[in-house]
PDB file of C-alpha atoms in Angstrom:
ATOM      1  CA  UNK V 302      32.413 -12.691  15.690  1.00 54.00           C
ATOM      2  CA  UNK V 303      32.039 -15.669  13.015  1.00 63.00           C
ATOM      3  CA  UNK V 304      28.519 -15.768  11.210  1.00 71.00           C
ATOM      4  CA  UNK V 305      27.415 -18.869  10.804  1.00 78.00           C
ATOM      5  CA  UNK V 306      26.403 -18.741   7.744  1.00 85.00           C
ATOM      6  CA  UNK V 307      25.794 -21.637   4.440  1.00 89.00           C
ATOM      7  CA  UNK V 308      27.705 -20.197   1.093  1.00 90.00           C
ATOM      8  CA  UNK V 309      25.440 -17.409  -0.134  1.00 90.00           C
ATOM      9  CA  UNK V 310      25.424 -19.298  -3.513  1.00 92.00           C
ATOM     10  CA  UNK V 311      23.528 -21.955  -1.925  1.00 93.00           C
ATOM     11  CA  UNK V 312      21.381 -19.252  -0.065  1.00 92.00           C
ATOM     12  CA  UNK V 313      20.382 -17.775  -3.858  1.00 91.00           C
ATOM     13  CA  UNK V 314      20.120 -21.241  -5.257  1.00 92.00           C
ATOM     14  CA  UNK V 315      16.991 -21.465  -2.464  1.00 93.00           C
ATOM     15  CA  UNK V 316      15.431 -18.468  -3.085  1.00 90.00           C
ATOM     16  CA  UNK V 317      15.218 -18.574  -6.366  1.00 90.00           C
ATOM     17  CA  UNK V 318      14.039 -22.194  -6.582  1.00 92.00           C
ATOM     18  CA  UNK V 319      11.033 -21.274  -4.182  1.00 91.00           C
ATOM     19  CA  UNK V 320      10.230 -18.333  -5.785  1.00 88.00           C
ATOM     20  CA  UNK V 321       9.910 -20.283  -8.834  1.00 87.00           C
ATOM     21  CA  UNK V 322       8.690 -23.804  -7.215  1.00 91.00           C
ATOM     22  CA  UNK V 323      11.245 -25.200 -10.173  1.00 91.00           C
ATOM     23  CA  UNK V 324      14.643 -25.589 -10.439  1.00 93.00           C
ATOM     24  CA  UNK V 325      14.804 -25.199 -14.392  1.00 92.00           C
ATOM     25  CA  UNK V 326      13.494 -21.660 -13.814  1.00 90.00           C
ATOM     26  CA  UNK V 327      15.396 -20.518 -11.106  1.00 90.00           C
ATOM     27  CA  UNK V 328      18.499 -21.839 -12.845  1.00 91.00           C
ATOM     28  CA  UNK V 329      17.550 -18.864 -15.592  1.00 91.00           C
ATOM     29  CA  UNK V 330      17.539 -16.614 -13.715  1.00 87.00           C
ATOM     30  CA  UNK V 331      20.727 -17.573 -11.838  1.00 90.00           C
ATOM     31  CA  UNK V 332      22.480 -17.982 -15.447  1.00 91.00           C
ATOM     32  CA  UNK V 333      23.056 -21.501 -14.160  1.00 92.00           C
ATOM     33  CA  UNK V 334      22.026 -25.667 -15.304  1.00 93.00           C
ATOM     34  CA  UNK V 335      19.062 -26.659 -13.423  1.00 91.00           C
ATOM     35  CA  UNK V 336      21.530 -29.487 -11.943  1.00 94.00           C
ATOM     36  CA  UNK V 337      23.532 -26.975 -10.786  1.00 93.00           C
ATOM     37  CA  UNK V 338      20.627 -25.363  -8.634  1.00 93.00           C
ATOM     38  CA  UNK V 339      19.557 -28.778  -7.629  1.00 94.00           C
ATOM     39  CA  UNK V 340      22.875 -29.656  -6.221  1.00 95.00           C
ATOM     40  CA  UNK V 341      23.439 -26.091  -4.323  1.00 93.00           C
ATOM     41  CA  UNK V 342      19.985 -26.756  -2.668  1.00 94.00           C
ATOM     42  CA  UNK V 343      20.848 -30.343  -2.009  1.00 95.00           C
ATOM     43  CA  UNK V 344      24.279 -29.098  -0.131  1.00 94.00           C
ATOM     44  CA  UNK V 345      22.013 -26.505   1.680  1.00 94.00           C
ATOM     45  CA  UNK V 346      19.634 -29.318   3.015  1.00 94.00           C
ATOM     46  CA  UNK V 347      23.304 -31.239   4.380  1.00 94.00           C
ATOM     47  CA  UNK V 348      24.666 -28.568   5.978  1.00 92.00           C
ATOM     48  CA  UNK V 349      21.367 -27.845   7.622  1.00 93.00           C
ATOM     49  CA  UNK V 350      20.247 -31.578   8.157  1.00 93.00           C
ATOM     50  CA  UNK V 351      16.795 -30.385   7.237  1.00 93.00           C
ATOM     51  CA  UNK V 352      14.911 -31.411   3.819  1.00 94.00           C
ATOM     52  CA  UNK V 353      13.896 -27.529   2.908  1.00 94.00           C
ATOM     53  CA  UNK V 354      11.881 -29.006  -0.603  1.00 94.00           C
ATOM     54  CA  UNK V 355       9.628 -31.935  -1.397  1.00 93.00           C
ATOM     55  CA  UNK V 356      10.607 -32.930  -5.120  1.00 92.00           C
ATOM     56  CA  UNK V 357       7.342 -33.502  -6.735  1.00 89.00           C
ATOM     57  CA  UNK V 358       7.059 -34.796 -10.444  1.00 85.00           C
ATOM     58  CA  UNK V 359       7.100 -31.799 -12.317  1.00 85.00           C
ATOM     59  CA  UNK V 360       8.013 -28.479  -9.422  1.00 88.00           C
ATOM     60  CA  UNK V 361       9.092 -28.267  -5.863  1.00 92.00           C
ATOM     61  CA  UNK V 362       6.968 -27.803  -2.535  1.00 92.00           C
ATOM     62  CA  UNK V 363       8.650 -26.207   0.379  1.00 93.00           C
ATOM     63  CA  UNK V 364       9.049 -27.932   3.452  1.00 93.00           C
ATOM     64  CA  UNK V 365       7.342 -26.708   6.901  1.00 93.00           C
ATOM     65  CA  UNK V 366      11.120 -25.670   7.654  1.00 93.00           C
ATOM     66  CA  UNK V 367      11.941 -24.418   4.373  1.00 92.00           C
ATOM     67  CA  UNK V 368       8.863 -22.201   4.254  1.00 90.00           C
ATOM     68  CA  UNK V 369       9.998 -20.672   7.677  1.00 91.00           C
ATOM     69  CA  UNK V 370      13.325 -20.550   6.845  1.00 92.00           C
ATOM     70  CA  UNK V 371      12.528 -18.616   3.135  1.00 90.00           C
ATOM     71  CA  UNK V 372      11.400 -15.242   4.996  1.00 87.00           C
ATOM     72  CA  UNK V 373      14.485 -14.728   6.992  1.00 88.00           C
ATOM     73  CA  UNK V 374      16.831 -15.487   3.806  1.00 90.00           C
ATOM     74  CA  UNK V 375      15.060 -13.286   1.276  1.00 86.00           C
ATOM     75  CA  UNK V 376      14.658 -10.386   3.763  1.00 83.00           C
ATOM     76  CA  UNK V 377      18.622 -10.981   4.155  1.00 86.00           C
ATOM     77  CA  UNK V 378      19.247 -10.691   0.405  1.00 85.00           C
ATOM     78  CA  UNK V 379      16.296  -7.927   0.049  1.00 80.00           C
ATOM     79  CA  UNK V 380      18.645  -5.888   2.844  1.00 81.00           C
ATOM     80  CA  UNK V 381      21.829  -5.984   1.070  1.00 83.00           C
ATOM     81  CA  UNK V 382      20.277  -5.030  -1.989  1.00 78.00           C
ATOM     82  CA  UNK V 383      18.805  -2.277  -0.362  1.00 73.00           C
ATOM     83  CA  UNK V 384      21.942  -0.929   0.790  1.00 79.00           C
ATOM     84  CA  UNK V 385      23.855  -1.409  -1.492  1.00 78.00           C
ATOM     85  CA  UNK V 386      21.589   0.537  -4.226  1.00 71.00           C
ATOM     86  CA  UNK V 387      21.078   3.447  -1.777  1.00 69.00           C
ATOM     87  CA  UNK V 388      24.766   3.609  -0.609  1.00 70.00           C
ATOM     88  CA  UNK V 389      26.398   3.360  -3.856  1.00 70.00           C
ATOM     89  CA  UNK V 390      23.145   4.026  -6.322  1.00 64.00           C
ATOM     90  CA  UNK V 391      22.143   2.542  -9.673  1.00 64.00           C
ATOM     91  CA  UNK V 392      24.150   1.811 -12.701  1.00 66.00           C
ATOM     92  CA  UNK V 393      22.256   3.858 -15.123  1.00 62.00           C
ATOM     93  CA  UNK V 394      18.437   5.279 -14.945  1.00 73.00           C
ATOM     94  CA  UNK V 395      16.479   2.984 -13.644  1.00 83.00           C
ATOM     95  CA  UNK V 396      12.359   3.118 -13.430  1.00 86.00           C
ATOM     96  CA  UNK V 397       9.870   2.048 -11.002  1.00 88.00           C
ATOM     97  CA  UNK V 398       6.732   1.505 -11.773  1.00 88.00           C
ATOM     98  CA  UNK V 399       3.989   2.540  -9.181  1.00 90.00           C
ATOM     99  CA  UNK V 400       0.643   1.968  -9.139  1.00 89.00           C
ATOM    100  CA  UNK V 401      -2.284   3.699  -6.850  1.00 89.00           C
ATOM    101  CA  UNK V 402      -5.891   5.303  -6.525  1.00 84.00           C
ATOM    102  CA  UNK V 403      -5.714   9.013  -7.647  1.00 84.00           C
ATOM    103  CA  UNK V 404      -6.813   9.922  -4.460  1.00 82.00           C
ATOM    104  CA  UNK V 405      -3.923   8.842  -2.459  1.00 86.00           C
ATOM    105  CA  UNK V 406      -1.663   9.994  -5.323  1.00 88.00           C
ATOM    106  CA  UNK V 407      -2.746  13.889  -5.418  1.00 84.00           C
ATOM    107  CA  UNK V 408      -3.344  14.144  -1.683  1.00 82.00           C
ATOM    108  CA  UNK V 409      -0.657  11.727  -0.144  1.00 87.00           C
ATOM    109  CA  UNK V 410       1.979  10.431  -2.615  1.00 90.00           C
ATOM    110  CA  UNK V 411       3.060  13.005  -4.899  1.00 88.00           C
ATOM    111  CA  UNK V 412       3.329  16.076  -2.027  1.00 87.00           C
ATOM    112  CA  UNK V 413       6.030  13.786  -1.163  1.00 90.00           C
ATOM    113  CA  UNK V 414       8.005  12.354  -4.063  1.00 91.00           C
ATOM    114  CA  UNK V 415      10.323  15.007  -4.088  1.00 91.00           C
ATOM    115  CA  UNK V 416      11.995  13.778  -1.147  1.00 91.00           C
ATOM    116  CA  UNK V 417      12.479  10.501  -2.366  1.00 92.00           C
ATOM    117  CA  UNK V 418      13.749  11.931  -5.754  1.00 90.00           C
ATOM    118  CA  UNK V 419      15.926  13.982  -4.200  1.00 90.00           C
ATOM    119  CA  UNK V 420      17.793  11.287  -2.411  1.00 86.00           C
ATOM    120  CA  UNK V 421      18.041   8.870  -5.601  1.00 86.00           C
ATOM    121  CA  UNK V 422      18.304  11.135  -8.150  1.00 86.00           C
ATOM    122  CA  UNK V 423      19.115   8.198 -10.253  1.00 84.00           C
ATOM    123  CA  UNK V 424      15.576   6.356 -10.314  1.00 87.00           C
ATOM    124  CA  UNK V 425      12.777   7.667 -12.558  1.00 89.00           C
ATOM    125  CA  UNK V 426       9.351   7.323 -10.930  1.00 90.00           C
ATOM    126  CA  UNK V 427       6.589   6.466 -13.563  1.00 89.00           C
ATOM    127  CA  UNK V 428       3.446   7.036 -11.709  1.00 88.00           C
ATOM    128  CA  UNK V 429       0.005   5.116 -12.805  1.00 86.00           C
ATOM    129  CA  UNK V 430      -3.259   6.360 -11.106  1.00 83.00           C
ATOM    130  CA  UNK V 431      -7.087   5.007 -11.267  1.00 74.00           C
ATOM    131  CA  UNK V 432     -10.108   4.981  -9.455  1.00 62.00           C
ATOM    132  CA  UNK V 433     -10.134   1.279  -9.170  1.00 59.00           C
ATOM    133  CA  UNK V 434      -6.597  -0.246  -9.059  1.00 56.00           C
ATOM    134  CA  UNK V 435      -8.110  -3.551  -9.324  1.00 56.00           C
ATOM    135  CA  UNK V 436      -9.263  -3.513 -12.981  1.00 54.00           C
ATOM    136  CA  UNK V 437      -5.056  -2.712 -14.015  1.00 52.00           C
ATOM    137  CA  UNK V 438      -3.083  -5.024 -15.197  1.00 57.00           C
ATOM    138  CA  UNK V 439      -0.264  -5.693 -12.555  1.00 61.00           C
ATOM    139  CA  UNK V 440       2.212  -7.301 -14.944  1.00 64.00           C
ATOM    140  CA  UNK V 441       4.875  -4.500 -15.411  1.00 73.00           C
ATOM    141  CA  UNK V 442       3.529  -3.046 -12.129  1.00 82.00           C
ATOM    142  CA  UNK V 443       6.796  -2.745  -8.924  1.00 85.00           C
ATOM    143  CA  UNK V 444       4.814  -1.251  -6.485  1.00 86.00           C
ATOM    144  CA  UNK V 445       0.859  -1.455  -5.839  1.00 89.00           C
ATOM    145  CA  UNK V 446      -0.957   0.969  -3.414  1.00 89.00           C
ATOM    146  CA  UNK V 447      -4.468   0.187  -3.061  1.00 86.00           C
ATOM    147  CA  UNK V 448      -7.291   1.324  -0.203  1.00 81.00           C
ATOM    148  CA  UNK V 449      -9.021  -1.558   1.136  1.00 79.00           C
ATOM    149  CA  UNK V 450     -10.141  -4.349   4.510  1.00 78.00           C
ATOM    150  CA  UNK V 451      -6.217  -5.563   3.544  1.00 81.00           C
ATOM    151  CA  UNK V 452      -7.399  -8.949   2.197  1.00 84.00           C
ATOM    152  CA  UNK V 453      -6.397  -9.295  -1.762  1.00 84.00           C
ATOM    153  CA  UNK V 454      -6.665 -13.006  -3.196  1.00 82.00           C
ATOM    154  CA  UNK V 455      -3.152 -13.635  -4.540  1.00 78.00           C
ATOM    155  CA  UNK V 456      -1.191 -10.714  -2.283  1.00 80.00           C
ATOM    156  CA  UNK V 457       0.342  -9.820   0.907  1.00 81.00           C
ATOM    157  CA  UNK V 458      -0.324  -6.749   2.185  1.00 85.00           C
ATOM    158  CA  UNK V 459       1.337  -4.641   4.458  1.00 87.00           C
ATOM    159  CA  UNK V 460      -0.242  -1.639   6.005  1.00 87.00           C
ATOM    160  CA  UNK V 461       0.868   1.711   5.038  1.00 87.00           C
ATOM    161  CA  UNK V 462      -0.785   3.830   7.724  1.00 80.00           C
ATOM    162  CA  UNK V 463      -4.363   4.312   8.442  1.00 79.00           C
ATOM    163  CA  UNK V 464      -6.541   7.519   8.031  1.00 81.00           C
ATOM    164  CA  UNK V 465      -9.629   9.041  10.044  1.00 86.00           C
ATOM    165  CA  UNK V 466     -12.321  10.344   8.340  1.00 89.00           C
ATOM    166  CA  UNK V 467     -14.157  13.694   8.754  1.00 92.00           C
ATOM    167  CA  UNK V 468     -17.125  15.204   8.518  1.00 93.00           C
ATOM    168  CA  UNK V 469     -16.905  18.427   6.101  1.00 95.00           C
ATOM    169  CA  UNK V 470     -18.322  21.411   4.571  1.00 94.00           C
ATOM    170  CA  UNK V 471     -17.758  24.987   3.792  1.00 96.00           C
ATOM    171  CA  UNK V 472     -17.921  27.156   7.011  1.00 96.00           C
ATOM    172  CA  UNK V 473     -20.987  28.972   5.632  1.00 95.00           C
ATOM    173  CA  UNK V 474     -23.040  25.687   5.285  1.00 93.00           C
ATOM    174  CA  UNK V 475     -21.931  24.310   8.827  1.00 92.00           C
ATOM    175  CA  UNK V 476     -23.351  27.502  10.310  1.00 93.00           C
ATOM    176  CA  UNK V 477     -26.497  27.181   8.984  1.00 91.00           C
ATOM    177  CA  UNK V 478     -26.504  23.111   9.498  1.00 89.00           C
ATOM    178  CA  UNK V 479     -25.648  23.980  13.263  1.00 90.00           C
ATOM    179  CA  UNK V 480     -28.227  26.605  12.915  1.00 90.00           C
ATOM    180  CA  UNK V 481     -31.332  23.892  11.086  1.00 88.00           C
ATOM    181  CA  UNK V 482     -30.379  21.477  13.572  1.00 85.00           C
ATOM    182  CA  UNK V 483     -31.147  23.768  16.920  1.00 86.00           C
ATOM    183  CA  UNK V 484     -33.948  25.275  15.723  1.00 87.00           C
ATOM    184  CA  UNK V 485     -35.659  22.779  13.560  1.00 85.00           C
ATOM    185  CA  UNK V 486     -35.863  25.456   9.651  1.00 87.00           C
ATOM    186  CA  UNK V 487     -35.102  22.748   7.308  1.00 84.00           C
ATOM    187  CA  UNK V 488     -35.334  25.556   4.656  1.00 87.00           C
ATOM    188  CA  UNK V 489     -31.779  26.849   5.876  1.00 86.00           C
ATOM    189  CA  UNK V 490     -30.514  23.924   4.350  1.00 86.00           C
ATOM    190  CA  UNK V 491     -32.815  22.774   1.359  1.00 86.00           C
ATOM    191  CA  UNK V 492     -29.655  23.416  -0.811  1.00 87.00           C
ATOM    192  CA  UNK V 493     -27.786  20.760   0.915  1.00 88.00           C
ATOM    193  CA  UNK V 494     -27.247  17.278   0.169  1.00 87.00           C
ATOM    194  CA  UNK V 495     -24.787  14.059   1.307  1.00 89.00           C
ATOM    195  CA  UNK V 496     -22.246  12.139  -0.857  1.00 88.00           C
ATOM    196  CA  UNK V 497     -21.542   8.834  -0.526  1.00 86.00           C
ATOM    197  CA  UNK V 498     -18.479   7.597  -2.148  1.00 85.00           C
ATOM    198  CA  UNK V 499     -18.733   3.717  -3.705  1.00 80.00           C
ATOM    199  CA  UNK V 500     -17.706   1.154  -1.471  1.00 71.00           C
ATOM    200  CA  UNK V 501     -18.199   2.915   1.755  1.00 74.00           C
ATOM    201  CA  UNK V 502     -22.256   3.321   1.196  1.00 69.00           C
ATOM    202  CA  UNK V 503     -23.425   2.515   5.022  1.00 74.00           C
ATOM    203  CA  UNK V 504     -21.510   4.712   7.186  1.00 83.00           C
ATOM    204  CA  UNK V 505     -23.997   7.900   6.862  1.00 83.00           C
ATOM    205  CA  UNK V 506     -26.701   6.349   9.035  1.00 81.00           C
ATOM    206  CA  UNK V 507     -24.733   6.115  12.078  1.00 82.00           C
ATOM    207  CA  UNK V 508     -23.767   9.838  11.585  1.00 84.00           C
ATOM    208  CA  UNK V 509     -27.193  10.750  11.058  1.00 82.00           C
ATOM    209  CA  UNK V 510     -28.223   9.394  14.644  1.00 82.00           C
ATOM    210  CA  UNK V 511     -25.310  10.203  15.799  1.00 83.00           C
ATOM    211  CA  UNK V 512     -24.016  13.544  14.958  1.00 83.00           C
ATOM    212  CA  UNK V 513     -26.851  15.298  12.397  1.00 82.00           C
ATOM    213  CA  UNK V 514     -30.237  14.736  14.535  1.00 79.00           C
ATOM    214  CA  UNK V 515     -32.641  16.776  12.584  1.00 71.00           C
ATOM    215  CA  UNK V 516     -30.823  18.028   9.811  1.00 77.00           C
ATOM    216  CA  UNK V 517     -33.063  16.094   7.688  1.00 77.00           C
ATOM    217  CA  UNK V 518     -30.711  15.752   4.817  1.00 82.00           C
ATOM    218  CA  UNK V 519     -30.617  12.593   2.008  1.00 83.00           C
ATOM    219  CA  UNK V 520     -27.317  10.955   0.943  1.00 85.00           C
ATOM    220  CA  UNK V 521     -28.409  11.400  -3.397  1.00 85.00           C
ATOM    221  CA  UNK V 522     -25.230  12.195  -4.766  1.00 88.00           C
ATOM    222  CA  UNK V 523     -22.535   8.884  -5.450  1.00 88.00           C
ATOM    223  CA  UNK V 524     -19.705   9.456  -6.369  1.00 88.00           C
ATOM    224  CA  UNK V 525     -16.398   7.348  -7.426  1.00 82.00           C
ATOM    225  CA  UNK V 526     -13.151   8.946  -5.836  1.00 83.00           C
ATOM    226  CA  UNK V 527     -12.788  11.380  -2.414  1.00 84.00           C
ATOM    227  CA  UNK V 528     -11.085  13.956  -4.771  1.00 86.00           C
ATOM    228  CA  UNK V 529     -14.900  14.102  -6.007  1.00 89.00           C
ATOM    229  CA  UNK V 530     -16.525  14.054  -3.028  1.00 91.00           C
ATOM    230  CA  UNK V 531     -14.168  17.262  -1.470  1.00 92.00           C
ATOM    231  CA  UNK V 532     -14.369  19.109  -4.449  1.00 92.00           C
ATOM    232  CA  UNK V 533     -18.061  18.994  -4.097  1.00 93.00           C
ATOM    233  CA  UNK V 534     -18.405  19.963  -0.263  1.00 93.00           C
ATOM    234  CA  UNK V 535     -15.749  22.795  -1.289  1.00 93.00           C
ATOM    235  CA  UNK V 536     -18.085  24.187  -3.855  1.00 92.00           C
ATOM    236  CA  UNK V 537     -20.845  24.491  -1.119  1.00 92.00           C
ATOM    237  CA  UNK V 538     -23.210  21.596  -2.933  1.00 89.00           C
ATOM    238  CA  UNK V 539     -23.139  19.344  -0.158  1.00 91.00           C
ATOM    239  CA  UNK V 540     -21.565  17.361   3.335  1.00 92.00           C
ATOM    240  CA  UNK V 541     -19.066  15.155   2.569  1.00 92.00           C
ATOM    241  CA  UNK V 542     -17.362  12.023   4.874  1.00 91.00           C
ATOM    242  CA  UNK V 543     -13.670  11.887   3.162  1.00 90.00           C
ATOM    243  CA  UNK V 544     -10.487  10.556   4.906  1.00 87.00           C
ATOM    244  CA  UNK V 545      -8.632  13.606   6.847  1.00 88.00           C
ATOM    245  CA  UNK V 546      -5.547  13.640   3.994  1.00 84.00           C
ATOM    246  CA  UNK V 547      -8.107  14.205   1.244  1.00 87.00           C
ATOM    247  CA  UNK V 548     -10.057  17.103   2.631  1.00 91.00           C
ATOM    248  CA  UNK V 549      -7.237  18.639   4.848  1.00 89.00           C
ATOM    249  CA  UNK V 550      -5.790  20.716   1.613  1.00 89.00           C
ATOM    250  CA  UNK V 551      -8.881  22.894   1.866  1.00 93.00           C
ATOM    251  CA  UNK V 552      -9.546  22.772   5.667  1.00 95.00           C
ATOM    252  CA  UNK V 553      -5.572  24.301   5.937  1.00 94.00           C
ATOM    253  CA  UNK V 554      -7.076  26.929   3.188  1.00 95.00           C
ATOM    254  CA  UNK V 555      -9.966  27.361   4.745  1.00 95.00           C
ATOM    255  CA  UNK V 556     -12.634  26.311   2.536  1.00 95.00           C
ATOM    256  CA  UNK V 557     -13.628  23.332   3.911  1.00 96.00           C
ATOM    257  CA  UNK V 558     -14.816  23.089   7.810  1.00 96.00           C
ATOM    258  CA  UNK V 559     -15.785  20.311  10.466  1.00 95.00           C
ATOM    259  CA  UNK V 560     -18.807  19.854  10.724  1.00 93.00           C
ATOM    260  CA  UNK V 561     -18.118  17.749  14.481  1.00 90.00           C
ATOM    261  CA  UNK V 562     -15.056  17.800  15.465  1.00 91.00           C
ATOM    262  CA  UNK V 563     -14.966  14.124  16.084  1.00 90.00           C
ATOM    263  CA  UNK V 564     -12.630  11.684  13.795  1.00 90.00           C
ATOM    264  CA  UNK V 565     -14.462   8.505  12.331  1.00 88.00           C
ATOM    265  CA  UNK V 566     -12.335   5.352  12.099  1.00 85.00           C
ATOM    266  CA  UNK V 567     -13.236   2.887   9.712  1.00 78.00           C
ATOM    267  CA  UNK V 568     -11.556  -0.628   8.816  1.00 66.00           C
ATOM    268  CA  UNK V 569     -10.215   1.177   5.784  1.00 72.00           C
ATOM    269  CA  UNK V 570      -6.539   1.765   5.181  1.00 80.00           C
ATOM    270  CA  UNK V 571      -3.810   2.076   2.757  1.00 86.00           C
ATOM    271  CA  UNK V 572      -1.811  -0.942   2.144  1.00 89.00           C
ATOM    272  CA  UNK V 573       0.887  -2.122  -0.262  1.00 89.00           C
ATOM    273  CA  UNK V 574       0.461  -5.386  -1.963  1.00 85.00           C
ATOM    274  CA  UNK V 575       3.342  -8.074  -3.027  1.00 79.00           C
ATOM    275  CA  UNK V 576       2.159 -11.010  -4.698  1.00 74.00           C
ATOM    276  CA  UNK V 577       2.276 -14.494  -3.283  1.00 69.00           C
ATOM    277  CA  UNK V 578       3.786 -16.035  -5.995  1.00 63.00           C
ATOM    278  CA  UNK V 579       6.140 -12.592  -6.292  1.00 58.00           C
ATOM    279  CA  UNK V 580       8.967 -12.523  -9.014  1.00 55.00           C
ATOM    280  CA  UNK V 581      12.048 -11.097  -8.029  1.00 62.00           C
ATOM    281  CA  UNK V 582      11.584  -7.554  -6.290  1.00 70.00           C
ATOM    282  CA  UNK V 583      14.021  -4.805  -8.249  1.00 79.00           C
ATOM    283  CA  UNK V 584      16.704  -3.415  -5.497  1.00 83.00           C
ATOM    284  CA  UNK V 585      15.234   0.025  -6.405  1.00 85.00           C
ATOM    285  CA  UNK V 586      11.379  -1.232  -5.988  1.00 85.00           C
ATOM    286  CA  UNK V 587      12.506  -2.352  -2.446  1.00 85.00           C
ATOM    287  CA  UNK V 588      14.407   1.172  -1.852  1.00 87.00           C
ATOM    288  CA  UNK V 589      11.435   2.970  -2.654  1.00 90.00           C
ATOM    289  CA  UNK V 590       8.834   0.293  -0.172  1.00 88.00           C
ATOM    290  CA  UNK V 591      11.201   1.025   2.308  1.00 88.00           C
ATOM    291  CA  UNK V 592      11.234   4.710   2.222  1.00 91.00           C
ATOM    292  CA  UNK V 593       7.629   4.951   2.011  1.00 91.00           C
ATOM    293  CA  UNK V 594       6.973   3.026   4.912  1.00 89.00           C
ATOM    294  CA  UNK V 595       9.143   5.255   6.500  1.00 88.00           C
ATOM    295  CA  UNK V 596       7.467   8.144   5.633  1.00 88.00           C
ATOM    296  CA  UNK V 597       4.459   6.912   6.973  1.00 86.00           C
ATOM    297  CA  UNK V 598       5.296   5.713  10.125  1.00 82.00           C
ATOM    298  CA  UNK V 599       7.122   9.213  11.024  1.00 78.00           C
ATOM    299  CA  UNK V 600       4.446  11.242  10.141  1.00 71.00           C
ATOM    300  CA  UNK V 601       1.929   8.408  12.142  1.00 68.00           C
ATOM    301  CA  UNK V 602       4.422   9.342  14.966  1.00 65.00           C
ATOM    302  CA  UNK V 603       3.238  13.160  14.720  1.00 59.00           C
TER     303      UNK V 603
END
């Protein structure tokens, strides 16, 4: 079978220019003359019969057809890179650069790493962590994780996999919660309190009316990560609402237990962020996108 297919160097010459909206840059990048570029493009737009730019003054505009045309050619180029670093590796170290809440880094992310490493044992992995991702700067930055509605000004996200959220304490304190609740002795659990962890402030009142009728207990204790929040249900302080991957270290060990055995689903989930305006995406960065959202949607399957 024949592909039917433009030269690739004409293919490149595209990508790069709308990547760049500019000729003179993508012709940098290509080690090319910006003429150069401009002609490739130009013999693109013949052999297609379809204008793919609108030359402005001083950058380029894609066309309706060029903008739907530019996802199928850079996911074509993003392939073959893909393959061809994780068939035949890297020449020399190379480093990605990844960037995520310390949450989903202790209790998703780093569990796992070994099995990417272990595969390419040729790319370093230089892991940044924060509570808020959004006050980092993103310039060096391959691959963003953040936890969010999946609307970012400037990005595209794409959904990693998305988590329940339980209800937890320590076994002792969910007896005598069960135990306040049927027969109305607050004093069993005076010693109790809620967290609420920033950004997700309004979800206790539905489980209040829902699920803890009577326990008479206040939400007073904020705090800024889950890691936080299960650390302080484990040490018997109070009831936390954490998603399932943060608090099921300690439910598998025993020191944390449902309160209701009910899963809450929120609009929260974990998603990974390309920007808009996106330089070009290292063959390794892409390697390591795909395997991720691999791992994620086997373990989704189970």
């Amino acid at each position: 079978m024949a592909y039917q297919l433009p030269p690739l160097n004409w293919l490149r010459a595209f990508e790069a220019a709308a990547r760049y909206n500019n000729f003179t840059t993508a012709a940098k990048e290509l080690n090319l003359t910006p003429a150069a570029v401009s002609h490739q493009v130009r013999s693109l737009e013949k052999e297609l019969d379809f204008l793919l730019f609108e030359r402005l003054a001083r950058s380029l505009k894609l066309t309706d057809k060029g903008r739907a045309y530019l996802p199928a050619v850079r996911r074509a180029f993003e392939d073959i890179s893909v393959s061809t670093t994780g068939l035949f590796g890297t020449k020399g170290k190379q480093t990605i650069n990844i960037l995520c809440t310390v949450a989903f880094s202790v209790s998703w992310l780093a569990p796992r790493l070994k099995n990417f490493l272990t595969k390419y044992p040729d790319i370093n992995i230089r892991l940044h962590t924060a509570i808020w991702t959004e006050s980092l700067d993103h310039d060096n930055i391959d691959i963003d994780i953040r936890s969010g509605h999946g609307n970012w000004p400037g990005f595209h996200s794409q959904k990693i996999h998305t988590e329940p959220s339980v209800l937890v304490a320590t076994p002792d304190n969910v007896k005598l919660l069960k135990q306040s609740i049927e027969t109305g002795n607050k004093s069993l659990i005076s010693h109790l309190s809620c967290v609420r962890i920033m950004g997700c402030e309004g979800r206790w009142q539905k489980i209040f009316e829902t699920h803890l009728k009577g326990a008479d207990l206040e939400v007073n204790i904020t705090v800024d990560t889950s890691l936080n929040s299960v650390q302080l249900a484990s040490s018997g302080a109070c009831v936390s609402l954490v998603l399932k991957a943060h608090a099921q270290p300690d439910l598998d060990n025993g020191k944390l237990m449902r309160v209701v055995e009910q899963d809450f689903d929120y609009d929260d989930s974990h998603y990974l962020l390309t920007p808009i305006k996106n330089e070009k995406s290292k063959p390794e960065s892409l390697l390591f996108r795909n395997w991720l959202l691999d791992q994620a949607q086997i373990e989704q399957k189970h």
